CSV table of C-alpha atoms in Angstrom, one decimal:
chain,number,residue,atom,x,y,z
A,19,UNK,CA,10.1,9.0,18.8
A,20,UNK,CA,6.6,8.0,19.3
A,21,UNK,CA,6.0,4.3,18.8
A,22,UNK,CA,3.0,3.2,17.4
A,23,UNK,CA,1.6,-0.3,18.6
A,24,UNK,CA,1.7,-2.9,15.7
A,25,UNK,CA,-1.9,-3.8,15.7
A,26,UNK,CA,-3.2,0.5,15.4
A,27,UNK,CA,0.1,0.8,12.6
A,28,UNK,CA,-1.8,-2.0,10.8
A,29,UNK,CA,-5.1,-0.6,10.6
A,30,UNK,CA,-3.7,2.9,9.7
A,31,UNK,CA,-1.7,1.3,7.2
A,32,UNK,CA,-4.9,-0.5,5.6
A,33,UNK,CA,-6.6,3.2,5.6
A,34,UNK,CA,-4.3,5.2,4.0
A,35,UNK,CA,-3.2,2.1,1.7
A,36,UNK,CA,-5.2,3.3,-1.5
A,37,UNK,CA,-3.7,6.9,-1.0
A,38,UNK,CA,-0.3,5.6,-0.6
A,39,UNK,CA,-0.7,3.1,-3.7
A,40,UNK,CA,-1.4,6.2,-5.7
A,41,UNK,CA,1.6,7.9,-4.3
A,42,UNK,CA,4.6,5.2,-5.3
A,43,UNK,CA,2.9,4.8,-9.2
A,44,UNK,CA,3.2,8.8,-9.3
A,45,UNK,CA,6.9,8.8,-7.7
A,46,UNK,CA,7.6,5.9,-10.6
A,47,UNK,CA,6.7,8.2,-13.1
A,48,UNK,CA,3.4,7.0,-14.3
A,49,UNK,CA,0.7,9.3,-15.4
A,50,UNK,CA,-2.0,7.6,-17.5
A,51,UNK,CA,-4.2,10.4,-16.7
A,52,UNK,CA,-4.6,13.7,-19.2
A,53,UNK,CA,-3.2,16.8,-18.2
A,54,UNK,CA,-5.6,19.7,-17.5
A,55,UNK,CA,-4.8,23.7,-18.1
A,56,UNK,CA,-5.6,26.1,-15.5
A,57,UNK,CA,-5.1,29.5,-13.9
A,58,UNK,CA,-2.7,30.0,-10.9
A,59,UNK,CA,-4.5,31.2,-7.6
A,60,UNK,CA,-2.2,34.4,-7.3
A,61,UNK,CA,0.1,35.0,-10.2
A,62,UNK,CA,-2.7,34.0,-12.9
A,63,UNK,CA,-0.9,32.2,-15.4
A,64,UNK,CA,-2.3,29.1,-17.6
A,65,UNK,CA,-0.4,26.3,-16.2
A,66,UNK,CA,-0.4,22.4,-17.2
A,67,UNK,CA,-1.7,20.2,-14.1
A,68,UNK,CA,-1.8,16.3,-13.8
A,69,UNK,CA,-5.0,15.2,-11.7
A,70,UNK,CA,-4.8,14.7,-8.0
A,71,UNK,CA,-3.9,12.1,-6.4
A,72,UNK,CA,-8.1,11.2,-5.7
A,73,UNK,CA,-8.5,11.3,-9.6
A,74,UNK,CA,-5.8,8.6,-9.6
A,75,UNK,CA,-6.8,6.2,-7.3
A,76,UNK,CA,-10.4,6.6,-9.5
A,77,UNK,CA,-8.9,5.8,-11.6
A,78,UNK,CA,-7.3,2.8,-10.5
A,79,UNK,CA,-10.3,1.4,-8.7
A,80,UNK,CA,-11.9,1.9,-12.7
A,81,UNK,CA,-9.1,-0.3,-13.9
A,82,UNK,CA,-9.0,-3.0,-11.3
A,83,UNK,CA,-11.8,-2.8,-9.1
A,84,UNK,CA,-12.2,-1.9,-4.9
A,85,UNK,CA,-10.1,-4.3,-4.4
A,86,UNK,CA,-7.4,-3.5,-6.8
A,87,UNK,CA,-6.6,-0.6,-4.6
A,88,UNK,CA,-5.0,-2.8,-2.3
A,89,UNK,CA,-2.8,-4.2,-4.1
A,90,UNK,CA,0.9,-4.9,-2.1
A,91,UNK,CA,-1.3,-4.0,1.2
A,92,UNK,CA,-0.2,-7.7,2.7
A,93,UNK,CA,3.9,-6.5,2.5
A,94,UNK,CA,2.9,-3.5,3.8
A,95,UNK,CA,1.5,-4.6,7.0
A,96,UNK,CA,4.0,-7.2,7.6
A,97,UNK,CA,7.1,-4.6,6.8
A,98,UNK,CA,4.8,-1.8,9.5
A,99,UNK,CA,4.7,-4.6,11.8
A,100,UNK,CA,8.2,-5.8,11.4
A,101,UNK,CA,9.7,-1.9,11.8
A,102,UNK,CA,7.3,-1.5,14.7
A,103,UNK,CA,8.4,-4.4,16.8
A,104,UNK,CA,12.4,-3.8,16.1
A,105,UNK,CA,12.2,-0.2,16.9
A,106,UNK,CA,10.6,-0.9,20.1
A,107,UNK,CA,13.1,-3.7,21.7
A,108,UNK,CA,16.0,-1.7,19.6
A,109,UNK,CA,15.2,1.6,21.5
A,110,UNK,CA,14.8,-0.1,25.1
A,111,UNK,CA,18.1,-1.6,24.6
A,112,UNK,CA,19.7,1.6,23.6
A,113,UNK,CA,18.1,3.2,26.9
A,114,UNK,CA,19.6,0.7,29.1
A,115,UNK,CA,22.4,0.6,26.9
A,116,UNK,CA,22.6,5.0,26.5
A,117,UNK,CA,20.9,6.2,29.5
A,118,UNK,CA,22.4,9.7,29.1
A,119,UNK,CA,23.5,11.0,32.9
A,120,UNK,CA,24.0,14.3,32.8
A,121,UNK,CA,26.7,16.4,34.6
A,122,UNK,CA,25.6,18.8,37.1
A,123,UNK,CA,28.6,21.1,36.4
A,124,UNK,CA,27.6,20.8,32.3
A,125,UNK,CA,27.2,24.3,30.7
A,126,UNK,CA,23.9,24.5,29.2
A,127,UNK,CA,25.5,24.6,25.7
A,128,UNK,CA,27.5,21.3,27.0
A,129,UNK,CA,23.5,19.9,28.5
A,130,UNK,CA,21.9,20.4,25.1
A,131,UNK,CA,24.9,18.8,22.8
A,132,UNK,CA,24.3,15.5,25.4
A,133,UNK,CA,20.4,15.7,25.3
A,134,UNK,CA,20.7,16.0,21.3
A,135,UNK,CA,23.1,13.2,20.8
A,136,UNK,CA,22.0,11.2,22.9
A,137,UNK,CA,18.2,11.2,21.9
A,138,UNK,CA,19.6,11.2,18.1
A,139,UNK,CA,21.8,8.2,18.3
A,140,UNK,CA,19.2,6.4,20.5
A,141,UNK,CA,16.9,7.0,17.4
A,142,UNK,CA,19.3,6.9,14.5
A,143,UNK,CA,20.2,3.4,15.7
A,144,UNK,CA,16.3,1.9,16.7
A,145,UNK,CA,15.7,3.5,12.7
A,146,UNK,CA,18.4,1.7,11.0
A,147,UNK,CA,18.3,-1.8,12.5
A,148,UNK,CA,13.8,-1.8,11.7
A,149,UNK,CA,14.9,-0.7,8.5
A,150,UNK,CA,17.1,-3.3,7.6
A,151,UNK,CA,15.0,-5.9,8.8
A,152,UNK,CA,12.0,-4.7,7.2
A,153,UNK,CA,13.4,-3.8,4.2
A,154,UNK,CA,12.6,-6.8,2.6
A,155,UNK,CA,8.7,-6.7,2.6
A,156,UNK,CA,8.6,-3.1,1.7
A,157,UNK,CA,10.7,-3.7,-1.9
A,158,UNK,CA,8.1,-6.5,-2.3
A,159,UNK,CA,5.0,-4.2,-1.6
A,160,UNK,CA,6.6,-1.2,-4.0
A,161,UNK,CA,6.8,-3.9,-6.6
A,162,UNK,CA,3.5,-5.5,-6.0
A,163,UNK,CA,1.8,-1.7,-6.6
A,164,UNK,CA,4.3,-1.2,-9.8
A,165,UNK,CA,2.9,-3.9,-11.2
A,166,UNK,CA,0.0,-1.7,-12.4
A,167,UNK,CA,2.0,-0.2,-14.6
A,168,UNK,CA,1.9,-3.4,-16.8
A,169,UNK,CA,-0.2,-5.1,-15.6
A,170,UNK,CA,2.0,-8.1,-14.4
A,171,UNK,CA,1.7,-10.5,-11.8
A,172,UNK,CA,5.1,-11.6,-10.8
A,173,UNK,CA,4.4,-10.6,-7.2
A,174,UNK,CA,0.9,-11.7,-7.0
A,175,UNK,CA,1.7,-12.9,-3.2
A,176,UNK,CA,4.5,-12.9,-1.0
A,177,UNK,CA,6.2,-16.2,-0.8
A,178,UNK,CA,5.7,-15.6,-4.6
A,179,UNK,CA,7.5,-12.8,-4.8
A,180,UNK,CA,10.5,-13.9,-2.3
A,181,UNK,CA,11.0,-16.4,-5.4
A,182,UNK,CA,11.1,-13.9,-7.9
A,183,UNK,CA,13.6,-11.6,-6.7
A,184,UNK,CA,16.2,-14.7,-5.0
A,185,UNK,CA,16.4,-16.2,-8.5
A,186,UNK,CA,16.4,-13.0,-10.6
A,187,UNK,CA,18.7,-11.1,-8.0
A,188,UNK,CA,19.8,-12.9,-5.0
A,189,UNK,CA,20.0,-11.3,-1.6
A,190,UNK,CA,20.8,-8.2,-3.0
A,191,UNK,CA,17.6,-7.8,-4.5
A,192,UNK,CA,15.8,-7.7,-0.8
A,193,UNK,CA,17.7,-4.5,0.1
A,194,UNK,CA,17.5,-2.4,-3.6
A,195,UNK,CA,17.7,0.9,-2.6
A,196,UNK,CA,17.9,0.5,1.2
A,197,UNK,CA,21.2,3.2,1.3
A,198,UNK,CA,19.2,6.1,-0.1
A,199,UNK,CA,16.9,5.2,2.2
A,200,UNK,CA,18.8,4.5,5.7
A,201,UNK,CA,21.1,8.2,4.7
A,202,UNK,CA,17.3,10.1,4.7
A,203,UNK,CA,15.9,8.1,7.7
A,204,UNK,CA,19.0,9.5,9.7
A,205,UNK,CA,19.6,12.7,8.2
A,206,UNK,CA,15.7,13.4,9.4
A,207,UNK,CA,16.0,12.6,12.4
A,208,UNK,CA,19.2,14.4,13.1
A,209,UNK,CA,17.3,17.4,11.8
A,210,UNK,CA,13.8,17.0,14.1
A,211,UNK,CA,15.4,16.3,17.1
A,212,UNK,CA,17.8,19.6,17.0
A,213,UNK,CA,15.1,21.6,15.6
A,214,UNK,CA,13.0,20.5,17.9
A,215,UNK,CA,15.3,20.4,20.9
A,216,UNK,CA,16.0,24.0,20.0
A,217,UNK,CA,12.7,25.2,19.8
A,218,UNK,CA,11.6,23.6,23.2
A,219,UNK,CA,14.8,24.6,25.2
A,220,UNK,CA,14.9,28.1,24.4
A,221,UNK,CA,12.2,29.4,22.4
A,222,UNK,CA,9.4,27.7,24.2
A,223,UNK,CA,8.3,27.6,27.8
A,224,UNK,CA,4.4,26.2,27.7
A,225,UNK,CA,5.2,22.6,28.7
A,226,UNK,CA,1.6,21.6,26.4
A,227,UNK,CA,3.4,23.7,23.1
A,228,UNK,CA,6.5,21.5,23.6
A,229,UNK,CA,4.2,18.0,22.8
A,230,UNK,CA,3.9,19.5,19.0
A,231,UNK,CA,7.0,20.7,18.0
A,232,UNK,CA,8.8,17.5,17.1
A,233,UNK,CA,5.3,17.1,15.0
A,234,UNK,CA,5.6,20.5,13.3
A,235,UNK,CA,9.7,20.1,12.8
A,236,UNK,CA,9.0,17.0,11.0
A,237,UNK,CA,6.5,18.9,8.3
A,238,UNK,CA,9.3,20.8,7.4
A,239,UNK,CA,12.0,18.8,7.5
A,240,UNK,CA,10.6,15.4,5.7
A,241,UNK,CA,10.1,18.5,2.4
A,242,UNK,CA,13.5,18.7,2.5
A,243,UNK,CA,14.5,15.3,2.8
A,244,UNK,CA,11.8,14.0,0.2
A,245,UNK,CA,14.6,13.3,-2.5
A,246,UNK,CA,16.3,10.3,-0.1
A,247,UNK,CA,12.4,8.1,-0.6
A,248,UNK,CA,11.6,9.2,-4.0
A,249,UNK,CA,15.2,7.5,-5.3
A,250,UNK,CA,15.5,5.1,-2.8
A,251,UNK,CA,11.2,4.1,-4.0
A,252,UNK,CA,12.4,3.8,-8.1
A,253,UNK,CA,15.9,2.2,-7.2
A,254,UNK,CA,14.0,-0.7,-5.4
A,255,UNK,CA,11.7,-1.3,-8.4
A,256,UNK,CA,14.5,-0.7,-10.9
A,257,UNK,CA,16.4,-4.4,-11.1
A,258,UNK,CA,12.6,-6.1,-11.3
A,259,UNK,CA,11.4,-7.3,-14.3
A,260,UNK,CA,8.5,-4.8,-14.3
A,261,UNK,CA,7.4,-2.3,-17.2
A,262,UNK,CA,7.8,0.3,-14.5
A,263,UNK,CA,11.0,-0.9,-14.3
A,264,UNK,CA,12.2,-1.1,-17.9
A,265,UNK,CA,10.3,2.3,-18.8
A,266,UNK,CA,13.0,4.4,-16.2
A,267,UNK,CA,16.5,5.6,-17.6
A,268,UNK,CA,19.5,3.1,-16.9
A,269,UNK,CA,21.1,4.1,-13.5
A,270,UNK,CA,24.5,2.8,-12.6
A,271,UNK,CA,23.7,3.9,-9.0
A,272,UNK,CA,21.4,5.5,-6.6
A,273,UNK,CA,23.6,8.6,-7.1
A,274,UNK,CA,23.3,8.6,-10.6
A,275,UNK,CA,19.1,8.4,-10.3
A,276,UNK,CA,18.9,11.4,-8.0
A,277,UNK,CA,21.1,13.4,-10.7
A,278,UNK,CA,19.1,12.3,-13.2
A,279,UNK,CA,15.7,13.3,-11.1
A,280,UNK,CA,17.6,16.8,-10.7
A,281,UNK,CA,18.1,17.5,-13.8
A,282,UNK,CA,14.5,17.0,-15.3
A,283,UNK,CA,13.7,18.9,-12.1
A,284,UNK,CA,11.5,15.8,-10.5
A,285,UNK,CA,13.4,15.4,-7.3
A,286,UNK,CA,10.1,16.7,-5.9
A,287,UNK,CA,8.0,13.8,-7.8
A,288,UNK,CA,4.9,13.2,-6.0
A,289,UNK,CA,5.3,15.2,-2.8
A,290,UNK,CA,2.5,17.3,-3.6
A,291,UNK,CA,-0.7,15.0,-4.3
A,292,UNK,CA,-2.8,17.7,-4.7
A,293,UNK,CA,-2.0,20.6,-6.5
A,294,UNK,CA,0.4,18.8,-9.3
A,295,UNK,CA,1.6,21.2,-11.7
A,296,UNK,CA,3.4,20.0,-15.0
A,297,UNK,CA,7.1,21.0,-15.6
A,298,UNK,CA,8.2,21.1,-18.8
A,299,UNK,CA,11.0,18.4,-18.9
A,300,UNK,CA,8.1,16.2,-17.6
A,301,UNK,CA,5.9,16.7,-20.5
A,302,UNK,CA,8.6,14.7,-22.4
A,303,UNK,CA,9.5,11.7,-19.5
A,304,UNK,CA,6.1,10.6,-19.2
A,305,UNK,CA,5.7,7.1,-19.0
């Protein structure tokens, strides 16, 4: 796990803001853009596209300015700082606390089931606790962004919103859809370090290959665990008083959203910014 120093996760955070922005309103479900008809590249068929995610945040600059496209940036930075700073003292204790020895009469089967677990459960932990604790700021900053939606202004700031959701929700409402969240977390990192510990022990032997794989593991697996941030994204904005909110279906659960999702075939929503192609079941959700 490479750990990025709190001021440089800041000022990454502040440049990709407007593309991330974009992002969450299109994994709520809003499109207020038209739909366009093309031709596919390869198999040539008229298809129904929504425009990409640069067409969106035009057009979200058209509706509230330059710096309307940085709206929830504030609980952004503070939940990027807040994750950065636990995940660094978490995983220094874990290393003391895990340093991982191993046995000189290990098979090399027995050597690679240590290295992996070890490494994992160092992570899985360090992820978990910066989650929790950051948690907070990062259901305020999807909120703050869904306001677009209808144009609200219930979390206008964050001591603001703090108010909003302890009297609408209690504590609870700080952690909406932090399981969804915390199963995908650990389920990808599970996956990138055995992929990647894998790949390096007995597929590679170029020491200078080895510094991308965990890099090229993570491509592939964070597509497959996609599902676990687009439920865990609407379940956080769900319980708010927000016409983002009230415009999703009812869900007794976050179970219950991702088999929704599944069955109008969205449990992809948003993963592609570019190239967005229109399924039928989404022609008739559209908020």
């Amino acid at each position: 796990m490479t750990l990025v120093p709190a001021g440089v996760s800041a000022v990454i955070i502040t440049a990709l803001h407007p593309l991330g922005y974009a992002k969450v309103l299109i994994q709520l479900g809003h499109e207020p853009l038209p739909q366009y008809s093309a031709k596919e590249l390869l198999w040539r068929r008229t298809r129904n596209y929504y425009p990409s995610v640069f067409s969106y945040i035009k057009h979200i600059k058209s509706q509230d300015g330059f710096t309307g496209l940085y709206r929830g940036l504030i609980p952004r930075i503070l939940e990027g700082i807040v994750g950065s700073i636990v995940t660094q003292n978490v995983t220094e204790y874990m290393k003391k606390a895990l340093p991982g020895k191993e046995d000189v009469e290990d098979s090399e089967v027995q050597i690679f089931i240590k290295s992996f677990g070890m490494q994992t459960s160092r992570e899985v932990v360090a992820k978990i606790v910066a989650t929790i604790a950051s948690h907070p700021f990062h259901v305020i900053a999807l909120r703050s962004m869904a306001q677009f939606v209808g144009k609200e202004e219930l979390y206008s700031g964050p001591l603001v919103s703090v108010q909003e959701i302890y009297n609408n929700e209690g504590i609870g409402g700080f952690f909406a859809g932090l399981i969804p969240r915390l199963i995908g977390d650990a389920v990808a990192i599970a996956l990138i370090n055995f992929l990647s510990e894998l790949v390096n022990r007995y597929l590679l032997s170029e020491k200078e290959h080895k510094a991308y794989t965990a890099a090229a593991c993570s491509l592939v697996v964070t597509q497959f665990t996609y599902p676990f941030e687009l439920v865990s994204r609407n379940m956080s904005v769900k319980p708010a008083n927000l016409m983002a909110a009230k415009n999703m279906p009812e869900y007794t659960g976050w179970t219950d959203c991702w088999r929704m999702l599944r069955q109008n075939g969205e449990l992809s929503r948003g993963s592609n910014l570019f190239i967005r192609v229109v399924r039928r079941c989404q022609e008739k959700n559209r908020i």
